[in-house]
Amino acid sequence: MNKNGQAAAFYDLEGTLVSTNLVHTLAFYAKRQQGLWQTAKKSVGTLARLPFFGVADLYSRNVFNEVFFKSYSGFSQDRLRYFSDELFEEVLKPAIFPGTHDLIAKGKKIGHRQIVITGALDFTIERLMDYLGIDDYKANHMEFVNGYSTGRIIPPVMASATKAQWIREYAERENINLSDSYAYSDSISDLPMLSIVGHPVAVCPDFRLKQTALQHDWAILDLK
């Protein structure tokens, strides 16, 4: 581990810096399909699968990602990108927690590189990353064939231990000192990522992460 490099702040996104999650983004796109029939079909299908998504997420974040992104199968790549600006203005920007800007500004002021690692799709958060002033980010990349989504994520899928592995490799490549770095998340699924930095922070944590944070005397933050 590099002990002489720059410190950084690594953030989860959904539930940590913004109140929305991956389902909100899917619901947004389901309502913007070409034609009323496709819009109704995708919207109803998304609603019907909500309980299944919830159970899958409780079981495993990797399993959730596997089943969740199949919902994008058949979506037009052009339409997904075309509506990404609208997604930012109508869904993501209003969902930024009140304390998010101050947290990032304070990190920048003390010279910490600002990095987001998220399970969201890359093209859905480009505007948000620019708006928040994030220096670097890693998101999931969807596979497209002949201009349409296959519903498959090109590995590695960003979730749980994969996030921690990406951070280790990033720190090695970019001369980042993980002992002096911070990691922020709301979910116990990000425990691997929180465990590899010197300063883990639970942000608006779920029950299991809050118990873990209290046990290990980690900082707990509320950005709402």
PDB file of C-alpha atoms in Angstrom:
ATOM      1  CA  MET A   1       0.000   0.000   0.000  1.00  0.00           C
ATOM      2  CA  ASN A   2       1.302   3.451  -0.950  1.00  0.00           C
ATOM      3  CA  LYS A   3       2.065   5.485   2.202  1.00  0.00           C
ATOM      4  CA  ASN A   4       3.350   8.636   0.557  1.00  0.00           C
ATOM      5  CA  GLY A   5       0.728   9.462  -2.042  1.00  0.00           C
ATOM      6  CA  GLN A   6      -2.200  11.867  -2.168  1.00  0.00           C
ATOM      7  CA  ALA A   7      -5.319  11.165  -0.110  1.00  0.00           C
ATOM      8  CA  ALA A   8      -8.707  10.728  -1.773  1.00  0.00           C
ATOM      9  CA  ALA A   9     -12.396  10.534  -0.950  1.00  0.00           C
ATOM     10  CA  PHE A  10     -14.233   7.562  -2.467  1.00  0.00           C
ATOM     11  CA  TYR A  11     -18.018   7.862  -2.609  1.00  0.00           C
ATOM     12  CA  ASP A  12     -20.823   5.457  -3.293  1.00  0.00           C
ATOM     13  CA  LEU A  13     -23.534   7.410  -5.149  1.00  0.00           C
ATOM     14  CA  GLU A  14     -27.128   6.172  -4.687  1.00  0.00           C
ATOM     15  CA  GLY A  15     -28.334   6.723  -1.139  1.00  0.00           C
ATOM     16  CA  THR A  16     -25.022   8.357  -0.227  1.00  0.00           C
ATOM     17  CA  LEU A  17     -24.784  11.571  -2.284  1.00  0.00           C
ATOM     18  CA  VAL A  18     -28.273  11.431  -3.844  1.00  0.00           C
ATOM     19  CA  SER A  19     -31.572  10.040  -2.585  1.00  0.00           C
ATOM     20  CA  THR A  20     -32.420   8.144  -5.783  1.00  0.00           C
ATOM     21  CA  ASN A  21     -31.469   4.572  -6.642  1.00  0.00           C
ATOM     22  CA  LEU A  22     -31.109   2.477  -9.801  1.00  0.00           C
ATOM     23  CA  VAL A  23     -34.834   1.736  -9.940  1.00  0.00           C
ATOM     24  CA  HIS A  24     -35.680   5.451 -10.275  1.00  0.00           C
ATOM     25  CA  THR A  25     -33.480   5.648 -13.365  1.00  0.00           C
ATOM     26  CA  LEU A  26     -35.021   2.507 -14.888  1.00  0.00           C
ATOM     27  CA  ALA A  27     -38.533   3.856 -14.222  1.00  0.00           C
ATOM     28  CA  PHE A  28     -37.590   7.150 -15.926  1.00  0.00           C
ATOM     29  CA  TYR A  29     -36.448   5.361 -19.072  1.00  0.00           C
ATOM     30  CA  ALA A  30     -39.381   2.916 -19.032  1.00  0.00           C
ATOM     31  CA  LYS A  31     -41.708   5.933 -19.417  1.00  0.00           C
ATOM     32  CA  ARG A  32     -39.792   7.193 -22.448  1.00  0.00           C
ATOM     33  CA  GLN A  33     -40.010   4.260 -24.811  1.00  0.00           C
ATOM     34  CA  GLN A  34     -40.918   4.716 -28.458  1.00  0.00           C
ATOM     35  CA  GLY A  35     -44.709   4.393 -28.736  1.00  0.00           C
ATOM     36  CA  LEU A  36     -47.466   4.142 -26.134  1.00  0.00           C
ATOM     37  CA  TRP A  37     -47.523   0.337 -26.162  1.00  0.00           C
ATOM     38  CA  GLN A  38     -43.800  -0.013 -25.461  1.00  0.00           C
ATOM     39  CA  THR A  39     -43.984   2.715 -22.791  1.00  0.00           C
ATOM     40  CA  ALA A  40     -46.902   0.994 -21.030  1.00  0.00           C
ATOM     41  CA  LYS A  41     -45.283  -2.434 -21.347  1.00  0.00           C
ATOM     42  CA  LYS A  42     -41.938  -1.331 -19.899  1.00  0.00           C
ATOM     43  CA  SER A  43     -43.552   0.793 -17.142  1.00  0.00           C
ATOM     44  CA  VAL A  44     -45.871  -1.981 -15.967  1.00  0.00           C
ATOM     45  CA  GLY A  45     -43.037  -4.515 -16.188  1.00  0.00           C
ATOM     46  CA  THR A  46     -40.821  -2.315 -14.010  1.00  0.00           C
ATOM     47  CA  LEU A  47     -43.532  -1.902 -11.375  1.00  0.00           C
ATOM     48  CA  ALA A  48     -44.244  -5.638 -11.356  1.00  0.00           C
ATOM     49  CA  ARG A  49     -40.600  -6.485 -10.743  1.00  0.00           C
ATOM     50  CA  LEU A  50     -40.056  -4.069  -7.828  1.00  0.00           C
ATOM     51  CA  PRO A  51     -40.630  -6.724  -5.099  1.00  0.00           C
ATOM     52  CA  PHE A  52     -38.297  -9.112  -6.915  1.00  0.00           C
ATOM     53  CA  PHE A  53     -35.593  -6.435  -7.109  1.00  0.00           C
ATOM     54  CA  GLY A  54     -35.973  -5.824  -3.367  1.00  0.00           C
ATOM     55  CA  VAL A  55     -35.559  -9.498  -2.491  1.00  0.00           C
ATOM     56  CA  ALA A  56     -32.579  -9.867  -4.835  1.00  0.00           C
ATOM     57  CA  ASP A  57     -30.865  -6.839  -3.274  1.00  0.00           C
ATOM     58  CA  LEU A  58     -31.368  -8.229   0.227  1.00  0.00           C
ATOM     59  CA  TYR A  59     -29.849 -11.529  -0.867  1.00  0.00           C
ATOM     60  CA  SER A  60     -26.837 -10.178  -2.740  1.00  0.00           C
ATOM     61  CA  ARG A  61     -25.934  -6.942  -4.530  1.00  0.00           C
ATOM     62  CA  ASN A  62     -24.218  -8.985  -7.245  1.00  0.00           C
ATOM     63  CA  VAL A  63     -27.386 -11.043  -7.814  1.00  0.00           C
ATOM     64  CA  PHE A  64     -29.425  -7.832  -7.861  1.00  0.00           C
ATOM     65  CA  ASN A  65     -27.207  -6.371 -10.579  1.00  0.00           C
ATOM     66  CA  GLU A  66     -27.432  -9.569 -12.608  1.00  0.00           C
ATOM     67  CA  VAL A  67     -31.235  -9.549 -12.689  1.00  0.00           C
ATOM     68  CA  PHE A  68     -31.836  -5.800 -12.577  1.00  0.00           C
ATOM     69  CA  PHE A  69     -29.914  -4.754 -15.683  1.00  0.00           C
ATOM     70  CA  LYS A  70     -31.686  -7.372 -17.798  1.00  0.00           C
ATOM     71  CA  SER A  71     -34.642  -4.978 -17.581  1.00  0.00           C
ATOM     72  CA  TYR A  72     -32.760  -2.736 -20.037  1.00  0.00           C
ATOM     73  CA  SER A  73     -32.697  -5.463 -22.674  1.00  0.00           C
ATOM     74  CA  GLY A  74     -33.956  -4.084 -25.983  1.00  0.00           C
ATOM     75  CA  PHE A  75     -33.632  -0.412 -24.988  1.00  0.00           C
ATOM     76  CA  SER A  76     -32.291   1.810 -27.775  1.00  0.00           C
ATOM     77  CA  GLN A  77     -28.793   3.155 -27.079  1.00  0.00           C
ATOM     78  CA  ASP A  78     -29.635   6.417 -28.864  1.00  0.00           C
ATOM     79  CA  ARG A  79     -32.752   6.991 -26.754  1.00  0.00           C
ATOM     80  CA  LEU A  80     -30.930   6.181 -23.518  1.00  0.00           C
ATOM     81  CA  ARG A  81     -28.277   8.768 -24.301  1.00  0.00           C
ATOM     82  CA  TYR A  82     -30.768  11.276 -25.754  1.00  0.00           C
ATOM     83  CA  PHE A  83     -32.781  11.389 -22.525  1.00  0.00           C
ATOM     84  CA  SER A  84     -29.774  11.421 -20.174  1.00  0.00           C
ATOM     85  CA  ASP A  85     -29.805  15.235 -19.882  1.00  0.00           C
ATOM     86  CA  GLU A  86     -33.495  15.152 -18.988  1.00  0.00           C
ATOM     87  CA  LEU A  87     -32.773  12.408 -16.455  1.00  0.00           C
ATOM     88  CA  PHE A  88     -30.240  14.681 -14.787  1.00  0.00           C
ATOM     89  CA  GLU A  89     -32.510  17.750 -14.683  1.00  0.00           C
ATOM     90  CA  GLU A  90     -35.727  16.002 -13.613  1.00  0.00           C
ATOM     91  CA  VAL A  91     -34.551  13.111 -11.443  1.00  0.00           C
ATOM     92  CA  LEU A  92     -30.922  13.269 -10.318  1.00  0.00           C
ATOM     93  CA  LYS A  93     -30.298  16.973  -9.711  1.00  0.00           C
ATOM     94  CA  PRO A  94     -33.349  17.406  -7.405  1.00  0.00           C
ATOM     95  CA  ALA A  95     -32.264  14.268  -5.516  1.00  0.00           C
ATOM     96  CA  ILE A  96     -28.854  15.610  -4.430  1.00  0.00           C
ATOM     97  CA  PHE A  97     -28.730  15.642  -0.629  1.00  0.00           C
ATOM     98  CA  PRO A  98     -28.463  19.151   0.904  1.00  0.00           C
ATOM     99  CA  GLY A  99     -25.087  18.333   2.476  1.00  0.00           C
ATOM    100  CA  THR A 100     -23.485  16.794  -0.600  1.00  0.00           C
ATOM    101  CA  HIS A 101     -21.982  19.964  -2.072  1.00  0.00           C
ATOM    102  CA  ASP A 102     -20.418  21.013   1.260  1.00  0.00           C
ATOM    103  CA  LEU A 103     -18.925  17.551   1.816  1.00  0.00           C
ATOM    104  CA  ILE A 104     -17.269  17.541  -1.600  1.00  0.00           C
ATOM    105  CA  ALA A 105     -16.129  21.172  -1.250  1.00  0.00           C
ATOM    106  CA  LYS A 106     -14.463  20.432   2.096  1.00  0.00           C
ATOM    107  CA  GLY A 107     -12.679  17.424   0.609  1.00  0.00           C
ATOM    108  CA  LYS A 108     -11.392  19.483  -2.292  1.00  0.00           C
ATOM    109  CA  LYS A 109     -10.249  22.262   0.044  1.00  0.00           C
ATOM    110  CA  ILE A 110      -7.922  19.902   1.912  1.00  0.00           C
ATOM    111  CA  GLY A 111      -6.573  18.492  -1.351  1.00  0.00           C
ATOM    112  CA  HIS A 112      -8.383  15.149  -1.476  1.00  0.00           C
ATOM    113  CA  ARG A 113      -9.165  13.793  -4.931  1.00  0.00           C
ATOM    114  CA  GLN A 114     -12.932  13.245  -5.285  1.00  0.00           C
ATOM    115  CA  ILE A 115     -13.933   9.876  -6.752  1.00  0.00           C
ATOM    116  CA  VAL A 116     -17.315   8.165  -7.173  1.00  0.00           C
ATOM    117  CA  ILE A 117     -17.679   4.379  -7.543  1.00  0.00           C
ATOM    118  CA  THR A 118     -21.216   3.366  -8.434  1.00  0.00           C
ATOM    119  CA  GLY A 119     -23.359   0.591  -9.809  1.00  0.00           C
ATOM    120  CA  ALA A 120     -25.192   3.135 -11.976  1.00  0.00           C
ATOM    121  CA  LEU A 121     -24.748   3.125 -15.738  1.00  0.00           C
ATOM    122  CA  ASP A 122     -22.025   5.481 -16.957  1.00  0.00           C
ATOM    123  CA  PHE A 123     -24.100   7.498 -19.451  1.00  0.00           C
ATOM    124  CA  THR A 124     -26.786   8.205 -16.815  1.00  0.00           C
ATOM    125  CA  ILE A 125     -24.468  10.062 -14.436  1.00  0.00           C
ATOM    126  CA  GLU A 126     -22.055  11.990 -16.680  1.00  0.00           C
ATOM    127  CA  ARG A 127     -23.884  15.319 -16.153  1.00  0.00           C
ATOM    128  CA  LEU A 128     -24.195  14.668 -12.418  1.00  0.00           C
ATOM    129  CA  MET A 129     -20.463  14.026 -12.045  1.00  0.00           C
ATOM    130  CA  ASP A 130     -19.652  17.284 -13.832  1.00  0.00           C
ATOM    131  CA  TYR A 131     -22.211  19.180 -11.765  1.00  0.00           C
ATOM    132  CA  LEU A 132     -20.807  17.873  -8.462  1.00  0.00           C
ATOM    133  CA  GLY A 133     -17.207  18.566  -9.487  1.00  0.00           C
ATOM    134  CA  ILE A 134     -16.125  14.940  -9.158  1.00  0.00           C
ATOM    135  CA  ASP A 135     -12.546  14.389 -10.347  1.00  0.00           C
ATOM    136  CA  ASP A 136     -12.959  10.790 -11.455  1.00  0.00           C
ATOM    137  CA  TYR A 137     -15.619   8.094 -11.427  1.00  0.00           C
ATOM    138  CA  LYS A 138     -16.175   4.431 -12.158  1.00  0.00           C
ATOM    139  CA  ALA A 139     -19.618   3.207 -13.196  1.00  0.00           C
ATOM    140  CA  ASN A 140     -21.097   0.192 -14.930  1.00  0.00           C
ATOM    141  CA  HIS A 141     -20.925  -0.151 -18.734  1.00  0.00           C
ATOM    142  CA  MET A 142     -23.846  -1.701 -20.573  1.00  0.00           C
ATOM    143  CA  GLU A 143     -23.328  -3.933 -23.596  1.00  0.00           C
ATOM    144  CA  PHE A 144     -25.023  -2.792 -26.803  1.00  0.00           C
ATOM    145  CA  VAL A 145     -25.357  -4.795 -30.020  1.00  0.00           C
ATOM    146  CA  ASN A 146     -26.560  -3.088 -33.202  1.00  0.00           C
ATOM    147  CA  GLY A 147     -27.635  -0.063 -31.162  1.00  0.00           C
ATOM    148  CA  TYR A 148     -29.740  -1.956 -28.593  1.00  0.00           C
ATOM    149  CA  SER A 149     -29.011  -3.052 -25.042  1.00  0.00           C
ATOM    150  CA  THR A 150     -28.456  -6.750 -24.395  1.00  0.00           C
ATOM    151  CA  GLY A 151     -29.220  -6.228 -20.689  1.00  0.00           C
ATOM    152  CA  ARG A 152     -25.689  -7.369 -19.872  1.00  0.00           C
ATOM    153  CA  ILE A 153     -23.076  -5.388 -17.947  1.00  0.00           C
ATOM    154  CA  ILE A 154     -19.548  -5.577 -19.303  1.00  0.00           C
ATOM    155  CA  PRO A 155     -17.350  -6.905 -16.457  1.00  0.00           C
ATOM    156  CA  PRO A 156     -16.263  -5.940 -13.935  1.00  0.00           C
ATOM    157  CA  VAL A 157     -19.672  -5.176 -12.421  1.00  0.00           C
ATOM    158  CA  MET A 158     -19.293  -2.460  -9.801  1.00  0.00           C
ATOM    159  CA  ALA A 159     -20.715  -3.837  -6.536  1.00  0.00           C
ATOM    160  CA  SER A 160     -19.521  -4.955  -3.108  1.00  0.00           C
ATOM    161  CA  ALA A 161     -16.021  -6.473  -3.263  1.00  0.00           C
ATOM    162  CA  THR A 162     -15.506  -5.367  -6.869  1.00  0.00           C
ATOM    163  CA  LYS A 163     -15.594  -1.746  -5.738  1.00  0.00           C
ATOM    164  CA  ALA A 164     -12.876  -2.427  -3.180  1.00  0.00           C
ATOM    165  CA  GLN A 165     -10.732  -4.198  -5.770  1.00  0.00           C
ATOM    166  CA  TRP A 166     -11.153  -1.272  -8.190  1.00  0.00           C
ATOM    167  CA  ILE A 167     -10.128   1.189  -5.445  1.00  0.00           C
ATOM    168  CA  ARG A 168      -6.985  -0.816  -4.663  1.00  0.00           C
ATOM    169  CA  GLU A 169      -5.961  -0.871  -8.324  1.00  0.00           C
ATOM    170  CA  TYR A 170      -6.826   2.806  -8.768  1.00  0.00           C
ATOM    171  CA  ALA A 171      -4.799   3.766  -5.690  1.00  0.00           C
ATOM    172  CA  GLU A 172      -1.790   1.816  -6.940  1.00  0.00           C
ATOM    173  CA  ARG A 173      -2.022   3.387 -10.393  1.00  0.00           C
ATOM    174  CA  GLU A 174      -2.701   6.962  -9.233  1.00  0.00           C
ATOM    175  CA  ASN A 175      -0.371   7.032  -6.209  1.00  0.00           C
ATOM    176  CA  ILE A 176      -3.217   7.327  -3.685  1.00  0.00           C
ATOM    177  CA  ASN A 177      -2.555   6.738   0.014  1.00  0.00           C
ATOM    178  CA  LEU A 178      -5.490   4.624   1.221  1.00  0.00           C
ATOM    179  CA  SER A 179      -4.535   4.979   4.897  1.00  0.00           C
ATOM    180  CA  ASP A 180      -5.153   8.729   4.669  1.00  0.00           C
ATOM    181  CA  SER A 181      -8.205   8.367   2.412  1.00  0.00           C
ATOM    182  CA  TYR A 182     -11.935   8.419   3.147  1.00  0.00           C
ATOM    183  CA  ALA A 183     -14.765   6.228   1.872  1.00  0.00           C
ATOM    184  CA  TYR A 184     -18.458   7.084   2.153  1.00  0.00           C
ATOM    185  CA  SER A 185     -21.464   4.783   1.773  1.00  0.00           C
ATOM    186  CA  ASP A 186     -24.994   4.217   3.048  1.00  0.00           C
ATOM    187  CA  SER A 187     -25.088   0.428   2.607  1.00  0.00           C
ATOM    188  CA  ILE A 188     -23.634  -2.649   4.291  1.00  0.00           C
ATOM    189  CA  SER A 189     -23.025  -4.004   0.778  1.00  0.00           C
ATOM    190  CA  ASP A 190     -20.145  -1.501   0.571  1.00  0.00           C
ATOM    191  CA  LEU A 191     -18.403  -2.862   3.662  1.00  0.00           C
ATOM    192  CA  PRO A 192     -15.389  -4.087   1.593  1.00  0.00           C
ATOM    193  CA  MET A 193     -14.869  -0.592   0.195  1.00  0.00           C
ATOM    194  CA  LEU A 194     -15.214   1.045   3.599  1.00  0.00           C
ATOM    195  CA  SER A 195     -12.807  -1.433   5.184  1.00  0.00           C
ATOM    196  CA  ILE A 196      -9.794  -0.670   2.996  1.00  0.00           C
ATOM    197  CA  VAL A 197      -9.426   3.038   3.783  1.00  0.00           C
ATOM    198  CA  GLY A 198      -8.169   4.704   6.928  1.00  0.00           C
ATOM    199  CA  HIS A 199     -11.326   6.770   7.394  1.00  0.00           C
ATOM    200  CA  PRO A 200     -14.612   4.953   6.627  1.00  0.00           C
ATOM    201  CA  VAL A 201     -17.783   7.037   6.965  1.00  0.00           C
ATOM    202  CA  ALA A 202     -21.355   5.707   7.111  1.00  0.00           C
ATOM    203  CA  VAL A 203     -23.708   8.194   5.428  1.00  0.00           C
ATOM    204  CA  CYS A 204     -27.422   7.948   6.296  1.00  0.00           C
ATOM    205  CA  PRO A 205     -26.631   4.250   6.904  1.00  0.00           C
ATOM    206  CA  ASP A 206     -28.959   1.268   6.694  1.00  0.00           C
ATOM    207  CA  PHE A 207     -29.487  -0.638   9.953  1.00  0.00           C
ATOM    208  CA  ARG A 208     -26.660  -3.174   9.485  1.00  0.00           C
ATOM    209  CA  LEU A 209     -24.105  -0.561   8.430  1.00  0.00           C
ATOM    210  CA  LYS A 210     -25.065   1.681  11.341  1.00  0.00           C
ATOM    211  CA  GLN A 211     -24.487  -1.197  13.793  1.00  0.00           C
ATOM    212  CA  THR A 212     -21.117  -1.920  12.166  1.00  0.00           C
ATOM    213  CA  ALA A 213     -20.123   1.749  12.285  1.00  0.00           C
ATOM    214  CA  LEU A 214     -21.037   1.985  15.975  1.00  0.00           C
ATOM    215  CA  GLN A 215     -19.113  -1.211  16.768  1.00  0.00           C
ATOM    216  CA  HIS A 216     -15.945   0.042  15.074  1.00  0.00           C
ATOM    217  CA  ASP A 217     -16.331   3.692  16.102  1.00  0.00           C
ATOM    218  CA  TRP A 218     -16.609   4.872  12.487  1.00  0.00           C
ATOM    219  CA  ALA A 219     -17.950   8.328  11.704  1.00  0.00           C
ATOM    220  CA  ILE A 220     -21.666   8.537  10.886  1.00  0.00           C
ATOM    221  CA  LEU A 221     -22.874  11.399   8.704  1.00  0.00           C
ATOM    222  CA  ASP A 222     -26.324  12.663   7.748  1.00  0.00           C
ATOM    223  CA  LEU A 223     -26.375  14.714   4.526  1.00  0.00           C
ATOM    224  CA  LYS A 224     -30.188  15.057   4.392  1.00  0.00           C
TER     225      LYS A 224
END
